[in-house]
PDB file of C-alpha atoms in Angstrom:
ATOM      1  CA  ASP A   1      65.242 -53.814 270.791  1.00  0.00           C
ATOM      2  CA  GLY A   2      66.932 -50.576 271.572  1.00  0.00           C
ATOM      3  CA  GLY A   3      70.512 -50.116 270.565  1.00  0.00           C
ATOM      4  CA  ILE A   4      73.073 -48.554 268.271  1.00  0.00           C
ATOM      5  CA  THR A   5      73.662 -49.690 264.712  1.00  0.00           C
ATOM      6  CA  GLN A   6      76.646 -48.923 262.504  1.00  0.00           C
ATOM      7  CA  SER A   7      77.069 -49.531 258.868  1.00  0.00           C
ATOM      8  CA  PRO A   8      78.904 -50.733 257.108  1.00  0.00           C
ATOM      9  CA  LYS A   9      80.718 -53.315 259.222  1.00  0.00           C
ATOM     10  CA  TYR A  10      83.708 -53.353 256.830  1.00  0.00           C
ATOM     11  CA  LEU A  11      84.714 -50.421 254.529  1.00  0.00           C
ATOM     12  CA  PHE A  12      87.386 -50.186 251.862  1.00  0.00           C
ATOM     13  CA  ARG A  13      88.470 -46.803 250.477  1.00  0.00           C
ATOM     14  CA  LYS A  14      90.890 -45.711 247.980  1.00  0.00           C
ATOM     15  CA  GLU A  15      93.284 -42.959 248.868  1.00  0.00           C
ATOM     16  CA  GLY A  16      91.878 -39.575 248.092  1.00  0.00           C
ATOM     17  CA  GLN A  17      88.261 -40.511 248.516  1.00  0.00           C
ATOM     18  CA  ASN A  18      85.811 -39.359 251.249  1.00  0.00           C
ATOM     19  CA  VAL A  19      83.802 -41.860 253.040  1.00  0.00           C
ATOM     20  CA  THR A  20      80.865 -41.639 255.481  1.00  0.00           C
ATOM     21  CA  LEU A  21      80.295 -43.959 258.283  1.00  0.00           C
ATOM     22  CA  SER A  22      76.605 -44.339 259.550  1.00  0.00           C
ATOM     23  CA  CYS A  23      75.654 -44.388 263.252  1.00  0.00           C
ATOM     24  CA  GLU A  24      71.903 -44.671 264.332  1.00  0.00           C
ATOM     25  CA  GLN A  25      70.535 -45.124 267.796  1.00  0.00           C
ATOM     26  CA  ASN A  26      67.033 -45.773 269.072  1.00  0.00           C
ATOM     27  CA  LEU A  27      67.713 -45.326 272.709  1.00  0.00           C
ATOM     28  CA  ASN A  28      66.335 -41.728 272.775  1.00  0.00           C
ATOM     29  CA  HIS A  29      69.853 -40.605 273.987  1.00  0.00           C
ATOM     30  CA  ASP A  30      70.797 -36.876 273.710  1.00  0.00           C
ATOM     31  CA  ALA A  31      74.531 -37.386 273.398  1.00  0.00           C
ATOM     32  CA  MET A  32      76.455 -39.251 270.746  1.00  0.00           C
ATOM     33  CA  TYR A  33      80.189 -39.833 270.159  1.00  0.00           C
ATOM     34  CA  TRP A  34      82.677 -41.114 267.623  1.00  0.00           C
ATOM     35  CA  TYR A  35      85.927 -42.889 268.662  1.00  0.00           C
ATOM     36  CA  ARG A  36      88.841 -44.274 266.564  1.00  0.00           C
ATOM     37  CA  GLN A  37      90.751 -47.414 267.842  1.00  0.00           C
ATOM     38  CA  ASP A  38      94.089 -48.417 266.358  1.00  0.00           C
ATOM     39  CA  PRO A  39      95.359 -51.955 266.821  1.00  0.00           C
ATOM     40  CA  GLY A  40      96.323 -52.743 270.523  1.00  0.00           C
ATOM     41  CA  GLN A  41      95.323 -49.348 271.626  1.00  0.00           C
ATOM     42  CA  GLY A  42      92.548 -47.622 273.580  1.00  0.00           C
ATOM     43  CA  LEU A  43      89.824 -45.409 272.141  1.00  0.00           C
ATOM     44  CA  ARG A  44      90.442 -41.842 271.169  1.00  0.00           C
ATOM     45  CA  LEU A  45      87.514 -39.280 270.894  1.00  0.00           C
ATOM     46  CA  ILE A  46      87.000 -37.777 267.391  1.00  0.00           C
ATOM     47  CA  TYR A  47      83.817 -35.763 267.812  1.00  0.00           C
ATOM     48  CA  TYR A  48      80.851 -35.635 270.151  1.00  0.00           C
ATOM     49  CA  SER A  49      77.410 -34.114 270.189  1.00  0.00           C
ATOM     50  CA  GLN A  50      75.315 -33.353 273.092  1.00  0.00           C
ATOM     51  CA  ILE A  51      72.150 -32.185 271.287  1.00  0.00           C
ATOM     52  CA  VAL A  52      70.841 -31.845 267.807  1.00  0.00           C
ATOM     53  CA  ASN A  53      72.600 -29.302 265.512  1.00  0.00           C
ATOM     54  CA  ASP A  54      75.499 -29.019 267.890  1.00  0.00           C
ATOM     55  CA  PHE A  55      78.844 -30.961 268.113  1.00  0.00           C
ATOM     56  CA  GLN A  56      82.411 -30.483 269.427  1.00  0.00           C
ATOM     57  CA  LYS A  57      85.759 -31.506 268.398  1.00  0.00           C
ATOM     58  CA  GLY A  58      87.349 -34.268 270.450  1.00  0.00           C
ATOM     59  CA  ASP A  59      91.096 -34.998 270.699  1.00  0.00           C
ATOM     60  CA  ILE A  60      91.721 -36.120 267.116  1.00  0.00           C
ATOM     61  CA  ALA A  61      89.134 -34.312 265.004  1.00  0.00           C
ATOM     62  CA  GLU A  62      91.576 -33.284 262.031  1.00  0.00           C
ATOM     63  CA  GLY A  63      90.498 -34.944 258.835  1.00  0.00           C
ATOM     64  CA  TYR A  64      87.039 -35.833 260.018  1.00  0.00           C
ATOM     65  CA  SER A  65      83.681 -34.102 259.928  1.00  0.00           C
ATOM     66  CA  VAL A  66      80.166 -34.849 261.414  1.00  0.00           C
ATOM     67  CA  SER A  67      76.590 -33.641 261.458  1.00  0.00           C
ATOM     68  CA  ARG A  68      73.758 -33.948 263.911  1.00  0.00           C
ATOM     69  CA  GLU A  69      70.604 -33.152 261.935  1.00  0.00           C
ATOM     70  CA  LYS A  70      68.439 -35.710 263.850  1.00  0.00           C
ATOM     71  CA  LYS A  71      68.585 -36.930 267.367  1.00  0.00           C
ATOM     72  CA  GLU A  72      68.932 -40.587 266.159  1.00  0.00           C
ATOM     73  CA  SER A  73      71.744 -40.116 263.621  1.00  0.00           C
ATOM     74  CA  PHE A  74      75.366 -38.990 263.872  1.00  0.00           C
ATOM     75  CA  PRO A  75      77.225 -39.821 260.629  1.00  0.00           C
ATOM     76  CA  LEU A  76      80.990 -39.409 260.374  1.00  0.00           C
ATOM     77  CA  THR A  77      82.756 -38.435 257.222  1.00  0.00           C
ATOM     78  CA  VAL A  78      86.429 -39.491 256.821  1.00  0.00           C
ATOM     79  CA  THR A  79      87.940 -37.018 254.436  1.00  0.00           C
ATOM     80  CA  SER A  80      90.901 -37.249 252.180  1.00  0.00           C
ATOM     81  CA  ALA A  81      92.634 -34.917 254.734  1.00  0.00           C
ATOM     82  CA  GLN A  82      92.877 -37.711 257.233  1.00  0.00           C
ATOM     83  CA  LYS A  83      96.451 -39.035 256.718  1.00  0.00           C
ATOM     84  CA  ASN A  84      96.121 -42.341 258.209  1.00  0.00           C
ATOM     85  CA  PRO A  85      92.404 -43.336 258.285  1.00  0.00           C
ATOM     86  CA  THR A  86      92.799 -47.179 258.520  1.00  0.00           C
ATOM     87  CA  ALA A  87      91.293 -48.067 261.912  1.00  0.00           C
ATOM     88  CA  PHE A  88      88.325 -49.360 263.807  1.00  0.00           C
ATOM     89  CA  TYR A  89      85.616 -46.791 264.382  1.00  0.00           C
ATOM     90  CA  LEU A  90      83.164 -46.984 267.228  1.00  0.00           C
ATOM     91  CA  CYS A  91      80.007 -44.881 267.747  1.00  0.00           C
ATOM     92  CA  ALA A  92      78.451 -44.410 271.188  1.00  0.00           C
ATOM     93  CA  SER A  93      75.490 -42.782 272.825  1.00  0.00           C
ATOM     94  CA  SER A  94      74.476 -41.797 276.318  1.00  0.00           C
ATOM     95  CA  THR A  95      71.926 -39.704 278.169  1.00  0.00           C
ATOM     96  CA  GLY A  96      74.653 -36.930 278.290  1.00  0.00           C
ATOM     97  CA  ARG A  97      74.344 -36.681 282.129  1.00  0.00           C
ATOM     98  CA  GLY A  98      77.673 -38.510 282.767  1.00  0.00           C
ATOM     99  CA  ASP A  99      76.493 -42.112 282.881  1.00  0.00           C
ATOM    100  CA  GLU A 100      77.696 -44.942 280.815  1.00  0.00           C
ATOM    101  CA  GLN A 101      78.062 -44.881 277.109  1.00  0.00           C
ATOM    102  CA  PHE A 102      76.477 -47.588 274.920  1.00  0.00           C
ATOM    103  CA  PHE A 103      78.476 -48.628 271.919  1.00  0.00           C
ATOM    104  CA  GLY A 104      77.675 -49.856 268.464  1.00  0.00           C
ATOM    105  CA  PRO A 105      79.358 -52.863 266.758  1.00  0.00           C
ATOM    106  CA  GLY A 106      81.922 -50.690 264.995  1.00  0.00           C
ATOM    107  CA  THR A 107      83.032 -50.138 261.449  1.00  0.00           C
ATOM    108  CA  ARG A 108      86.540 -51.303 260.210  1.00  0.00           C
ATOM    109  CA  LEU A 109      87.883 -48.903 257.546  1.00  0.00           C
ATOM    110  CA  THR A 110      90.812 -49.953 255.342  1.00  0.00           C
ATOM    111  CA  VAL A 111      92.365 -47.572 252.926  1.00  0.00           C
ATOM    112  CA  LEU A 112      93.830 -49.351 249.841  1.00  0.00           C
TER     113      LEU A 112
ATOM    114  CA  ALA B   1      95.971 -33.396 283.130  1.00  0.00           C
ATOM    115  CA  GLN B   2      93.178 -36.012 283.199  1.00  0.00           C
ATOM    116  CA  LYS B   3      94.628 -39.452 282.420  1.00  0.00           C
ATOM    117  CA  ILE B   4      93.862 -43.154 282.817  1.00  0.00           C
ATOM    118  CA  THR B   5      96.794 -45.629 283.177  1.00  0.00           C
ATOM    119  CA  GLN B   6      96.604 -49.365 282.725  1.00  0.00           C
ATOM    120  CA  THR B   7     100.043 -50.871 283.397  1.00  0.00           C
ATOM    121  CA  GLN B   8      99.251 -54.493 282.489  1.00  0.00           C
ATOM    122  CA  PRO B   9      99.298 -55.066 278.635  1.00  0.00           C
ATOM    123  CA  GLY B  10      98.333 -58.792 279.185  1.00  0.00           C
ATOM    124  CA  MET B  11      97.243 -61.022 282.037  1.00  0.00           C
ATOM    125  CA  PHE B  12      96.637 -64.763 282.342  1.00  0.00           C
ATOM    126  CA  VAL B  13      94.406 -66.459 284.719  1.00  0.00           C
ATOM    127  CA  GLN B  14      93.280 -70.053 285.291  1.00  0.00           C
ATOM    128  CA  GLU B  15      89.569 -70.836 284.718  1.00  0.00           C
ATOM    129  CA  LYS B  16      87.661 -70.447 288.008  1.00  0.00           C
ATOM    130  CA  GLU B  17      90.302 -68.250 289.646  1.00  0.00           C
ATOM    131  CA  ALA B  18      90.000 -64.603 290.509  1.00  0.00           C
ATOM    132  CA  VAL B  19      91.976 -61.931 288.654  1.00  0.00           C
ATOM    133  CA  THR B  20      92.577 -58.178 289.294  1.00  0.00           C
ATOM    134  CA  LEU B  21      93.069 -55.792 286.506  1.00  0.00           C
ATOM    135  CA  ASP B  22      94.805 -52.525 287.502  1.00  0.00           C
ATOM    136  CA  CYS B  23      93.665 -48.989 286.682  1.00  0.00           C
ATOM    137  CA  THR B  24      95.041 -45.729 288.063  1.00  0.00           C
ATOM    138  CA  TYR B  25      93.701 -42.308 287.204  1.00  0.00           C
ATOM    139  CA  ASP B  26      94.542 -38.618 287.417  1.00  0.00           C
ATOM    140  CA  THR B  27      92.188 -35.798 287.841  1.00  0.00           C
ATOM    141  CA  SER B  28      91.857 -32.673 289.717  1.00  0.00           C
ATOM    142  CA  ASP B  29      88.084 -32.573 289.534  1.00  0.00           C
ATOM    143  CA  PRO B  30      86.260 -33.544 292.871  1.00  0.00           C
ATOM    144  CA  SER B  31      83.440 -35.204 290.981  1.00  0.00           C
ATOM    145  CA  TYR B  32      84.166 -37.834 288.389  1.00  0.00           C
ATOM    146  CA  GLY B  33      83.159 -41.435 287.395  1.00  0.00           C
ATOM    147  CA  LEU B  34      85.083 -44.530 286.620  1.00  0.00           C
ATOM    148  CA  PHE B  35      83.947 -47.240 284.196  1.00  0.00           C
ATOM    149  CA  TRP B  36      85.103 -50.576 283.056  1.00  0.00           C
ATOM    150  CA  TYR B  37      84.368 -51.982 279.518  1.00  0.00           C
ATOM    151  CA  LYS B  38      84.927 -55.380 277.981  1.00  0.00           C
ATOM    152  CA  GLN B  39      85.847 -55.651 274.286  1.00  0.00           C
ATOM    153  CA  PRO B  40      85.699 -59.178 272.814  1.00  0.00           C
ATOM    154  CA  SER B  41      87.344 -60.011 269.641  1.00  0.00           C
ATOM    155  CA  SER B  42      84.237 -59.130 267.721  1.00  0.00           C
ATOM    156  CA  GLY B  43      84.991 -55.402 268.591  1.00  0.00           C
ATOM    157  CA  GLU B  44      81.904 -54.182 270.417  1.00  0.00           C
ATOM    158  CA  MET B  45      82.448 -52.421 273.844  1.00  0.00           C
ATOM    159  CA  ILE B  46      80.360 -53.875 276.615  1.00  0.00           C
ATOM    160  CA  PHE B  47      79.818 -51.859 279.825  1.00  0.00           C
ATOM    161  CA  LEU B  48      80.607 -53.817 283.001  1.00  0.00           C
ATOM    162  CA  ILE B  49      80.635 -51.581 286.019  1.00  0.00           C
ATOM    163  CA  TYR B  50      80.594 -47.974 287.271  1.00  0.00           C
ATOM    164  CA  GLN B  51      81.941 -46.151 290.358  1.00  0.00           C
ATOM    165  CA  GLY B  52      81.205 -42.663 291.310  1.00  0.00           C
ATOM    166  CA  SER B  53      83.719 -40.517 293.043  1.00  0.00           C
ATOM    167  CA  TYR B  54      81.361 -39.896 295.918  1.00  0.00           C
ATOM    168  CA  ASP B  55      80.110 -43.526 296.304  1.00  0.00           C
ATOM    169  CA  GLN B  56      81.005 -44.847 299.761  1.00  0.00           C
ATOM    170  CA  GLN B  57      80.920 -48.514 298.735  1.00  0.00           C
ATOM    171  CA  ASN B  58      82.754 -50.424 296.169  1.00  0.00           C
ATOM    172  CA  ALA B  59      80.605 -51.169 293.151  1.00  0.00           C
ATOM    173  CA  THR B  60      79.611 -54.866 292.343  1.00  0.00           C
ATOM    174  CA  GLU B  61      77.909 -56.346 289.452  1.00  0.00           C
ATOM    175  CA  GLY B  62      77.678 -60.138 289.584  1.00  0.00           C
ATOM    176  CA  ARG B  63      81.321 -61.592 289.231  1.00  0.00           C
ATOM    177  CA  TYR B  64      82.674 -58.089 288.714  1.00  0.00           C
ATOM    178  CA  SER B  65      83.702 -55.726 291.583  1.00  0.00           C
ATOM    179  CA  LEU B  66      85.604 -52.515 291.620  1.00  0.00           C
ATOM    180  CA  ASN B  67      88.229 -52.080 294.213  1.00  0.00           C
ATOM    181  CA  PHE B  68      88.105 -48.239 294.598  1.00  0.00           C
ATOM    182  CA  GLN B  69      90.895 -46.646 296.605  1.00  0.00           C
ATOM    183  CA  LYS B  70      90.353 -42.899 296.245  1.00  0.00           C
ATOM    184  CA  ALA B  71      93.395 -41.743 298.052  1.00  0.00           C
ATOM    185  CA  ARG B  72      95.639 -43.921 295.976  1.00  0.00           C
ATOM    186  CA  LYS B  73      93.612 -42.939 292.685  1.00  0.00           C
ATOM    187  CA  SER B  74      93.071 -46.476 291.725  1.00  0.00           C
ATOM    188  CA  ALA B  75      90.047 -48.300 290.495  1.00  0.00           C
ATOM    189  CA  ASN B  76      90.935 -51.940 289.898  1.00  0.00           C
ATOM    190  CA  LEU B  77      88.528 -54.421 288.450  1.00  0.00           C
ATOM    191  CA  VAL B  78      88.155 -57.775 290.134  1.00  0.00           C
ATOM    192  CA  ILE B  79      86.703 -60.736 288.162  1.00  0.00           C
ATOM    193  CA  SER B  80      85.819 -63.602 290.324  1.00  0.00           C
ATOM    194  CA  ALA B  81      85.460 -67.145 289.204  1.00  0.00           C
ATOM    195  CA  SER B  82      87.015 -66.557 285.779  1.00  0.00           C
ATOM    196  CA  GLN B  83      85.353 -68.118 282.792  1.00  0.00           C
ATOM    197  CA  LEU B  84      86.689 -68.883 279.304  1.00  0.00           C
ATOM    198  CA  GLY B  85      84.252 -66.344 277.952  1.00  0.00           C
ATOM    199  CA  ASP B  86      85.962 -63.601 280.065  1.00  0.00           C
ATOM    200  CA  SER B  87      89.003 -63.671 277.564  1.00  0.00           C
ATOM    201  CA  ALA B  88      88.926 -60.184 275.999  1.00  0.00           C
ATOM    202  CA  MET B  89      90.390 -56.739 276.180  1.00  0.00           C
ATOM    203  CA  TYR B  90      89.381 -54.651 279.237  1.00  0.00           C
ATOM    204  CA  PHE B  91      89.335 -50.878 279.338  1.00  0.00           C
ATOM    205  CA  CYS B  92      89.229 -48.575 282.237  1.00  0.00           C
ATOM    206  CA  ALA B  93      87.699 -45.153 281.501  1.00  0.00           C
ATOM    207  CA  MET B  94      86.960 -41.902 283.435  1.00  0.00           C
ATOM    208  CA  ARG B  95      84.249 -39.389 282.927  1.00  0.00           C
ATOM    209  CA  ALA B  96      85.810 -35.968 282.448  1.00  0.00           C
ATOM    210  CA  LEU B  97      84.086 -32.551 282.094  1.00  0.00           C
ATOM    211  CA  SER B  98      85.319 -30.671 279.195  1.00  0.00           C
ATOM    212  CA  GLY B  99      83.863 -27.388 278.081  1.00  0.00           C
ATOM    213  CA  GLY B 100      80.663 -28.125 280.010  1.00  0.00           C
ATOM    214  CA  TYR B 101      80.283 -31.568 278.381  1.00  0.00           C
ATOM    215  CA  ASN B 102      80.855 -35.108 279.739  1.00  0.00           C
ATOM    216  CA  LYS B 103      83.343 -37.248 277.811  1.00  0.00           C
ATOM    217  CA  LEU B 104      85.204 -40.462 278.563  1.00  0.00           C
ATOM    218  CA  ILE B 105      88.965 -40.757 278.711  1.00  0.00           C
ATOM    219  CA  PHE B 106      90.139 -44.400 278.068  1.00  0.00           C
ATOM    220  CA  GLY B 107      93.186 -46.240 279.216  1.00  0.00           C
ATOM    221  CA  ALA B 108      95.295 -48.358 276.701  1.00  0.00           C
ATOM    222  CA  GLY B 109      93.571 -51.566 277.911  1.00  0.00           C
ATOM    223  CA  THR B 110      94.564 -54.954 279.353  1.00  0.00           C
ATOM    224  CA  ARG B 111      94.302 -58.207 277.330  1.00  0.00           C
ATOM    225  CA  LEU B 112      92.985 -61.062 279.642  1.00  0.00           C
ATOM    226  CA  ALA B 113      93.396 -64.580 278.645  1.00  0.00           C
ATOM    227  CA  VAL B 114      91.531 -67.273 280.669  1.00  0.00           C
ATOM    228  CA  HIS B 115      93.016 -70.709 280.452  1.00  0.00           C
ATOM    229  CA  PRO B 116      91.150 -74.026 281.009  1.00  0.00           C
TER     230      PRO B 116
END
């Protein structure tokens, strides 16, 4: 079955540590996205990538980094520079032509 | 500025009744798209329905329909015959062109509770 997988489902991090969230898709989509969702709020765009080896900052990129070495994969690293990283992180993909985005199940990150 | 506004933080509806979730948008682009997503308590985002700015007819997908009023810049979601499983957060989103790339701008969401 085609879809998007994110791992892990839950992630706990100590302050000062970098963590990497995984996102993989087998939909053959060119575009991939990372969003952050805080409780009771909508989604905010962190980074997006339209093609391999290319990505752009979204609205809240500070403290995050990404890579796009393969079409199927778009990992997100939450660095120690992110002041308030506790949130729900959603990865999405699309053809890139303006149609709907398909979302993964999300990763819930908690900083201890 | 491109923006999506959902003014209803929460809505209640009786099972089998219809409910309308409001969404207004702001954009100066002549070409845009509007989306509705459902987010159950498990967290995943489920695509429901899409309306293009040039579409002449309102979009429909099963029990979901989109009441698109272009002059008023509104794109309300109508759910007919509500079911208990419709209880979830609902997000309106708009496709925006930024630096030559398509991205989605989301509203704050509306929490729908369906009562038996």
